[in-house]
PDB file of C-alpha atoms in Angstrom:
ATOM      1  CA  MET Y  19      44.145-121.681 -69.312  1.00  0.00           C
ATOM      2  CA  LYS Y  20      43.406-125.136 -70.581  1.00  0.00           C
ATOM      3  CA  GLU Y  21      44.918-126.501 -67.510  1.00  0.00           C
ATOM      4  CA  LYS Y  22      42.708-124.268 -65.311  1.00  0.00           C
ATOM      5  CA  GLN Y  23      39.652-125.099 -67.459  1.00  0.00           C
ATOM      6  CA  ALA Y  24      40.621-128.898 -67.089  1.00  0.00           C
ATOM      7  CA  GLU Y  25      40.988-128.456 -63.295  1.00  0.00           C
ATOM      8  CA  GLN Y  26      37.785-126.631 -63.142  1.00  0.00           C
ATOM      9  CA  GLU Y  27      35.999-129.341 -65.161  1.00  0.00           C
ATOM     10  CA  ALA Y  28      37.557-131.983 -63.057  1.00  0.00           C
ATOM     11  CA  ALA Y  29      36.366-130.199 -59.863  1.00  0.00           C
ATOM     12  CA  GLU Y  30      32.970-129.664 -61.388  1.00  0.00           C
ATOM     13  CA  ALA Y  31      32.888-133.413 -62.341  1.00  0.00           C
ATOM     14  CA  LYS Y  32      34.022-134.220 -58.777  1.00  0.00           C
ATOM     15  CA  ALA Y  33      31.425-132.071 -57.278  1.00  0.00           C
ATOM     16  CA  ALA Y  34      28.734-133.500 -59.613  1.00  0.00           C
ATOM     17  CA  GLU Y  35      29.939-137.056 -58.679  1.00  0.00           C
ATOM     18  CA  GLN Y  36      29.646-136.197 -54.968  1.00  0.00           C
ATOM     19  CA  GLU Y  37      26.198-134.781 -55.375  1.00  0.00           C
ATOM     20  CA  THR Y  38      25.082-137.849 -57.194  1.00  0.00           C
ATOM     21  CA  ALA Y  39      26.504-140.030 -54.446  1.00  0.00           C
ATOM     22  CA  GLU Y  40      24.887-137.836 -51.889  1.00  0.00           C
ATOM     23  CA  ALA Y  41      21.645-137.896 -53.768  1.00  0.00           C
ATOM     24  CA  ALA Y  42      21.883-141.770 -54.034  1.00  0.00           C
ATOM     25  CA  GLU Y  43      22.589-142.025 -50.403  1.00  0.00           C
ATOM     26  CA  ALA Y  44      19.645-139.791 -49.503  1.00  0.00           C
ATOM     27  CA  GLU Y  45      17.366-141.825 -51.914  1.00  0.00           C
ATOM     28  CA  LYS Y  46      18.656-145.042 -50.195  1.00  0.00           C
ATOM     29  CA  ALA Y  47      17.823-143.558 -46.644  1.00  0.00           C
ATOM     30  CA  GLU Y  48      14.371-142.489 -48.107  1.00  0.00           C
ATOM     31  CA  ASP Y  49      13.760-146.012 -49.450  1.00  0.00           C
ATOM     32  CA  ALA Y  50      14.919-147.608 -46.107  1.00  0.00           C
ATOM     33  CA  LYS Y  51      12.578-145.305 -44.165  1.00  0.00           C
ATOM     34  CA  ASN Y  52       9.749-146.085 -46.505  1.00  0.00           C
ATOM     35  CA  ALA Y  53      10.475-149.849 -46.386  1.00  0.00           C
ATOM     36  CA  GLU Y  54      10.505-149.595 -42.443  1.00  0.00           C
ATOM     37  CA  GLU Y  55       7.171-147.884 -42.316  1.00  0.00           C
ATOM     38  CA  ALA Y  56       5.738-150.378 -44.843  1.00  0.00           C
ATOM     39  CA  ALA Y  57       7.101-153.393 -42.809  1.00  0.00           C
ATOM     40  CA  GLU Y  58       5.927-151.901 -39.420  1.00  0.00           C
ATOM     41  CA  PRO Y  59       2.811-149.920 -39.772  1.00  0.00           C
ATOM     42  CA  GLU Y  60       2.316-147.240 -37.077  1.00  0.00           C
ATOM     43  CA  VAL Y  61      -0.010-148.684 -34.442  1.00  0.00           C
ATOM     44  CA  ASP Y  62      -2.355-146.446 -32.783  1.00  0.00           C
ATOM     45  CA  PRO Y  63      -2.219-146.836 -28.928  1.00  0.00           C
ATOM     46  CA  LYS Y  64      -6.152-147.082 -28.798  1.00  0.00           C
ATOM     47  CA  ASP Y  65      -5.918-150.057 -31.348  1.00  0.00           C
ATOM     48  CA  ALA Y  66      -3.372-151.764 -29.173  1.00  0.00           C
ATOM     49  CA  LYS Y  67      -5.380-151.209 -25.987  1.00  0.00           C
ATOM     50  CA  ILE Y  68      -8.461-152.567 -27.819  1.00  0.00           C
ATOM     51  CA  GLU Y  69      -6.456-155.666 -28.853  1.00  0.00           C
ATOM     52  CA  GLU Y  70      -5.073-156.197 -25.292  1.00  0.00           C
ATOM     53  CA  LEU Y  71      -8.588-155.932 -23.767  1.00  0.00           C
ATOM     54  CA  GLN Y  72     -10.094-158.346 -26.333  1.00  0.00           C
ATOM     55  CA  ASN Y  73      -7.390-160.862 -25.536  1.00  0.00           C
ATOM     56  CA  ARG Y  74      -8.130-160.559 -21.764  1.00  0.00           C
ATOM     57  CA  LEU Y  75     -11.826-160.953 -22.358  1.00  0.00           C
ATOM     58  CA  LEU Y  76     -11.247-164.116 -24.414  1.00  0.00           C
ATOM     59  CA  ARG Y  77      -9.021-165.564 -21.566  1.00  0.00           C
ATOM     60  CA  LEU Y  78     -11.575-164.608 -18.998  1.00  0.00           C
ATOM     61  CA  GLN Y  79     -14.465-166.217 -20.903  1.00  0.00           C
ATOM     62  CA  ALA Y  80     -12.376-169.440 -21.260  1.00  0.00           C
ATOM     63  CA  ASP Y  81     -11.540-169.335 -17.536  1.00  0.00           C
ATOM     64  CA  PHE Y  82     -15.147-168.847 -16.713  1.00  0.00           C
ATOM     65  CA  GLU Y  83     -16.266-171.623 -18.949  1.00  0.00           C
ATOM     66  CA  ASN Y  84     -13.845-173.920 -17.301  1.00  0.00           C
ATOM     67  CA  PHE Y  85     -14.999-172.896 -13.880  1.00  0.00           C
ATOM     68  CA  ARG Y  86     -18.550-173.608 -14.663  1.00  0.00           C
ATOM     69  CA  ARG Y  87     -17.825-176.948 -16.190  1.00  0.00           C
ATOM     70  CA  ARG Y  88     -15.688-177.958 -13.185  1.00  0.00           C
ATOM     71  CA  THR Y  89     -18.512-176.764 -10.823  1.00  0.00           C
ATOM     72  CA  ASN Y  90     -21.058-178.798 -12.567  1.00  0.00           C
ATOM     73  CA  ILE Y  91     -18.914-181.884 -12.311  1.00  0.00           C
ATOM     74  CA  GLU Y  92     -18.323-181.364  -8.636  1.00  0.00           C
ATOM     75  CA  LYS Y  93     -22.109-180.856  -8.164  1.00  0.00           C
ATOM     76  CA  GLU Y  94     -22.783-184.189  -9.764  1.00  0.00           C
ATOM     77  CA  GLN Y  95     -20.130-186.005  -7.834  1.00  0.00           C
ATOM     78  CA  LEU Y  96     -21.541-184.404  -4.569  1.00  0.00           C
ATOM     79  CA  SER Y  97     -24.972-185.422  -5.462  1.00  0.00           C
ATOM     80  CA  THR Y  98     -23.929-188.911  -6.088  1.00  0.00           C
ATOM     81  CA  PHE Y  99     -21.990-189.147  -2.961  1.00  0.00           C
ATOM     82  CA  VAL Y 100     -24.838-187.892  -0.774  1.00  0.00           C
ATOM     83  CA  THR Y 101     -27.340-190.236  -2.528  1.00  0.00           C
ATOM     84  CA  ALA Y 102     -25.040-193.155  -1.948  1.00  0.00           C
ATOM     85  CA  ASN Y 103     -24.656-192.275   1.621  1.00  0.00           C
ATOM     86  CA  VAL Y 104     -28.365-192.016   2.261  1.00  0.00           C
ATOM     87  CA  VAL Y 105     -29.086-195.361   0.376  1.00  0.00           C
ATOM     88  CA  GLY Y 106     -26.502-197.042   2.387  1.00  0.00           C
ATOM     89  CA  LYS Y 107     -28.196-195.991   5.624  1.00  0.00           C
ATOM     90  CA  PHE Y 108     -31.457-197.698   4.431  1.00  0.00           C
ATOM     91  CA  LEU Y 109     -30.088-200.743   2.816  1.00  0.00           C
ATOM     92  CA  LYS Y 110     -29.838-202.545   6.244  1.00  0.00           C
ATOM     93  CA  VAL Y 111     -33.525-201.490   6.841  1.00  0.00           C
ATOM     94  CA  LEU Y 112     -34.533-202.995   3.642  1.00  0.00           C
ATOM     95  CA  ASP Y 113     -32.578-206.230   4.295  1.00  0.00           C
ATOM     96  CA  ASN Y 114     -34.508-206.504   7.597  1.00  0.00           C
ATOM     97  CA  PHE Y 115     -37.858-205.965   5.754  1.00  0.00           C
ATOM     98  CA  GLU Y 116     -37.052-208.808   3.393  1.00  0.00           C
ATOM     99  CA  ARG Y 117     -36.184-211.159   6.299  1.00  0.00           C
ATOM    100  CA  ALA Y 118     -39.401-210.153   8.097  1.00  0.00           C
ATOM    101  CA  GLU Y 119     -41.484-211.034   4.861  1.00  0.00           C
ATOM    102  CA  ALA Y 120     -39.754-214.361   4.599  1.00  0.00           C
ATOM    103  CA  SER Y 121     -40.392-215.038   8.310  1.00  0.00           C
ATOM    104  CA  VAL Y 122     -44.038-214.290   7.774  1.00  0.00           C
ATOM    105  CA  GLU Y 123     -44.257-216.515   4.725  1.00  0.00           C
ATOM    106  CA  LYS Y 124     -42.662-219.430   6.790  1.00  0.00           C
ATOM    107  CA  GLY Y 125     -45.571-218.895   9.219  1.00  0.00           C
ATOM    108  CA  ASP Y 126     -43.131-218.137  12.148  1.00  0.00           C
ATOM    109  CA  ASN Y 127     -44.153-216.787  15.497  1.00  0.00           C
ATOM    110  CA  VAL Y 128     -46.208-213.556  14.881  1.00  0.00           C
ATOM    111  CA  ASP Y 129     -44.866-212.083  18.099  1.00  0.00           C
ATOM    112  CA  ALA Y 130     -41.272-212.505  16.741  1.00  0.00           C
ATOM    113  CA  VAL Y 131     -42.564-210.724  13.402  1.00  0.00           C
ATOM    114  CA  VAL Y 132     -43.924-207.924  15.449  1.00  0.00           C
ATOM    115  CA  ASP Y 133     -40.738-207.474  17.452  1.00  0.00           C
ATOM    116  CA  GLY Y 134     -38.768-207.605  14.302  1.00  0.00           C
ATOM    117  CA  MET Y 135     -40.873-204.818  12.857  1.00  0.00           C
ATOM    118  CA  LYS Y 136     -40.246-202.687  15.874  1.00  0.00           C
ATOM    119  CA  LYS Y 137     -36.570-203.298  15.507  1.00  0.00           C
ATOM    120  CA  ILE Y 138     -36.877-202.197  11.730  1.00  0.00           C
ATOM    121  CA  ARG Y 139     -38.686-198.975  12.885  1.00  0.00           C
ATOM    122  CA  ARG Y 140     -35.842-198.289  15.323  1.00  0.00           C
ATOM    123  CA  GLN Y 141     -33.305-198.725  12.486  1.00  0.00           C
ATOM    124  CA  PHE Y 142     -35.322-196.301  10.456  1.00  0.00           C
ATOM    125  CA  GLU Y 143     -35.340-193.778  13.184  1.00  0.00           C
ATOM    126  CA  ASP Y 144     -31.531-194.236  13.752  1.00  0.00           C
ATOM    127  CA  ALA Y 145     -31.035-193.767  10.133  1.00  0.00           C
ATOM    128  CA  PHE Y 146     -32.982-190.629  10.270  1.00  0.00           C
ATOM    129  CA  LYS Y 147     -31.035-189.497  13.317  1.00  0.00           C
ATOM    130  CA  ASP Y 148     -27.629-190.091  11.495  1.00  0.00           C
ATOM    131  CA  LEU Y 149     -29.007-187.893   8.670  1.00  0.00           C
ATOM    132  CA  LYS Y 150     -30.140-185.149  11.193  1.00  0.00           C
ATOM    133  CA  VAL Y 151     -33.771-185.769  10.060  1.00  0.00           C
ATOM    134  CA  GLU Y 152     -36.141-184.816  12.813  1.00  0.00           C
ATOM    135  CA  GLU Y 153     -39.912-185.576  13.448  1.00  0.00           C
ATOM    136  CA  ILE Y 154     -42.074-182.452  13.642  1.00  0.00           C
ATOM    137  CA  GLU Y 155     -43.725-182.564  16.976  1.00  0.00           C
ATOM    138  CA  ALA Y 156     -47.395-181.929  16.319  1.00  0.00           C
ATOM    139  CA  GLN Y 157     -49.737-183.548  18.748  1.00  0.00           C
ATOM    140  CA  ASN Y 158     -51.224-180.977  21.124  1.00  0.00           C
ATOM    141  CA  ALA Y 159     -48.950-178.276  19.541  1.00  0.00           C
ATOM    142  CA  LYS Y 160     -50.268-174.761  18.317  1.00  0.00           C
ATOM    143  CA  PHE Y 161     -51.031-175.055  14.677  1.00  0.00           C
ATOM    144  CA  ASP Y 162     -48.216-173.556  12.588  1.00  0.00           C
ATOM    145  CA  PRO Y 163     -48.756-173.465   8.717  1.00  0.00           C
ATOM    146  CA  ASN Y 164     -45.021-173.532   8.240  1.00  0.00           C
ATOM    147  CA  ILE Y 165     -44.763-177.038   9.504  1.00  0.00           C
ATOM    148  CA  HIS Y 166     -48.283-178.250   9.730  1.00  0.00           C
ATOM    149  CA  GLU Y 167     -51.004-179.033   6.928  1.00  0.00           C
ATOM    150  CA  ALA Y 168     -54.564-178.722   8.131  1.00  0.00           C
ATOM    151  CA  VAL Y 169     -56.614-181.480   6.533  1.00  0.00           C
ATOM    152  CA  MET Y 170     -59.690-181.042   8.702  1.00  0.00           C
ATOM    153  CA  ARG Y 171     -61.192-179.140  11.586  1.00  0.00           C
ATOM    154  CA  GLY Y 172     -62.301-180.758  14.914  1.00  0.00           C
ATOM    155  CA  HIS Y 173     -64.074-179.736  17.918  1.00  0.00           C
ATOM    156  CA  ASN Y 174     -62.980-180.456  21.416  1.00  0.00           C
ATOM    157  CA  PRO Y 175     -63.887-178.028  24.191  1.00  0.00           C
ATOM    158  CA  GLU Y 176     -61.110-179.380  26.449  1.00  0.00           C
ATOM    159  CA  LEU Y 177     -58.516-177.831  23.974  1.00  0.00           C
ATOM    160  CA  ASP Y 178     -57.812-174.365  22.981  1.00  0.00           C
ATOM    161  CA  ASP Y 179     -58.444-173.132  19.446  1.00  0.00           C
ATOM    162  CA  GLU Y 180     -55.774-173.734  16.787  1.00  0.00           C
ATOM    163  CA  ILE Y 181     -54.291-176.718  18.763  1.00  0.00           C
ATOM    164  CA  VAL Y 182     -53.422-179.796  16.879  1.00  0.00           C
ATOM    165  CA  ASP Y 183     -55.647-182.684  18.287  1.00  0.00           C
ATOM    166  CA  MET Y 184     -54.864-185.382  15.745  1.00  0.00           C
ATOM    167  CA  VAL Y 185     -51.962-186.230  13.505  1.00  0.00           C
ATOM    168  CA  PHE Y 186     -52.767-188.176  10.355  1.00  0.00           C
ATOM    169  CA  GLU Y 187     -49.245-188.171   8.819  1.00  0.00           C
ATOM    170  CA  LYS Y 188     -46.069-187.224  10.681  1.00  0.00           C
ATOM    171  CA  GLY Y 189     -43.950-184.470   9.233  1.00  0.00           C
ATOM    172  CA  TYR Y 190     -40.087-184.376   9.071  1.00  0.00           C
ATOM    173  CA  LYS Y 191     -37.530-181.732   8.796  1.00  0.00           C
ATOM    174  CA  LEU Y 192     -33.791-181.523   7.946  1.00  0.00           C
ATOM    175  CA  GLY Y 193     -32.467-178.583  10.082  1.00  0.00           C
ATOM    176  CA  ASP Y 194     -34.866-175.672   9.267  1.00  0.00           C
ATOM    177  CA  LYS Y 195     -36.045-177.156   5.830  1.00  0.00           C
ATOM    178  CA  VAL Y 196     -39.271-178.994   6.085  1.00  0.00           C
ATOM    179  CA  ILE Y 197     -39.176-182.280   4.099  1.00  0.00           C
ATOM    180  CA  ARG Y 198     -42.824-183.131   4.621  1.00  0.00           C
ATOM    181  CA  HIS Y 199     -45.353-181.028   6.462  1.00  0.00           C
ATOM    182  CA  SER Y 200     -47.477-182.829   9.299  1.00  0.00           C
ATOM    183  CA  LYS Y 201     -50.947-183.629   8.195  1.00  0.00           C
ATOM    184  CA  VAL Y 202     -53.132-182.679  11.029  1.00  0.00           C
ATOM    185  CA  ARG Y 203     -56.650-182.018  12.302  1.00  0.00           C
ATOM    186  CA  VAL Y 204     -56.950-178.587  14.074  1.00  0.00           C
ATOM    187  CA  ASN Y 205     -59.275-177.885  17.028  1.00  0.00           C
ATOM    188  CA  THR Y 206     -61.874-175.204  16.706  1.00  0.00           C
ATOM    189  CA  ASN Y 207     -64.359-174.152  19.470  1.00  0.00           C
ATOM    190  CA  GLU Y 208     -66.548-171.960  17.483  1.00  0.00           C
TER     191      GLU Y 208
END
């Protein structure tokens, strides 16, 4: 009986030992699960989407700022290029004006100076033509407030009403854009 009791006690001890081992294993598994949860918090899909959208927004803002900066630089470069091109067209004209002034100071032939001034005027007109700047035709044209500026009224029974009968200052346009309105006198027969 003692043997049976010893066997039973041994079996109980073994069972208790096995239970202890299983409990320890279960506790380790629980600790591992808790550690995993602590290390990697559960991410709500909405929070992940919010974070993704915020990152996209920041990238788009940076891209837009770079685009705006690059566009401003290109505008400045284009403006400088256009200005240099226009100035280049008129430098020859300026040079010829300086030569004409020097010729007048020397007392050279007045006819030669007048001829030189006419050539300078043609240079100006050629420069305007190269830049596609056109004179607004005003003399004897119907008054158009889009391209003419009436500075006075005149009376000439030989002309119809609202006809430009005198141009005080020529107007110019670049394509459809008026650079300067023609200053004119408009006929009225009232």
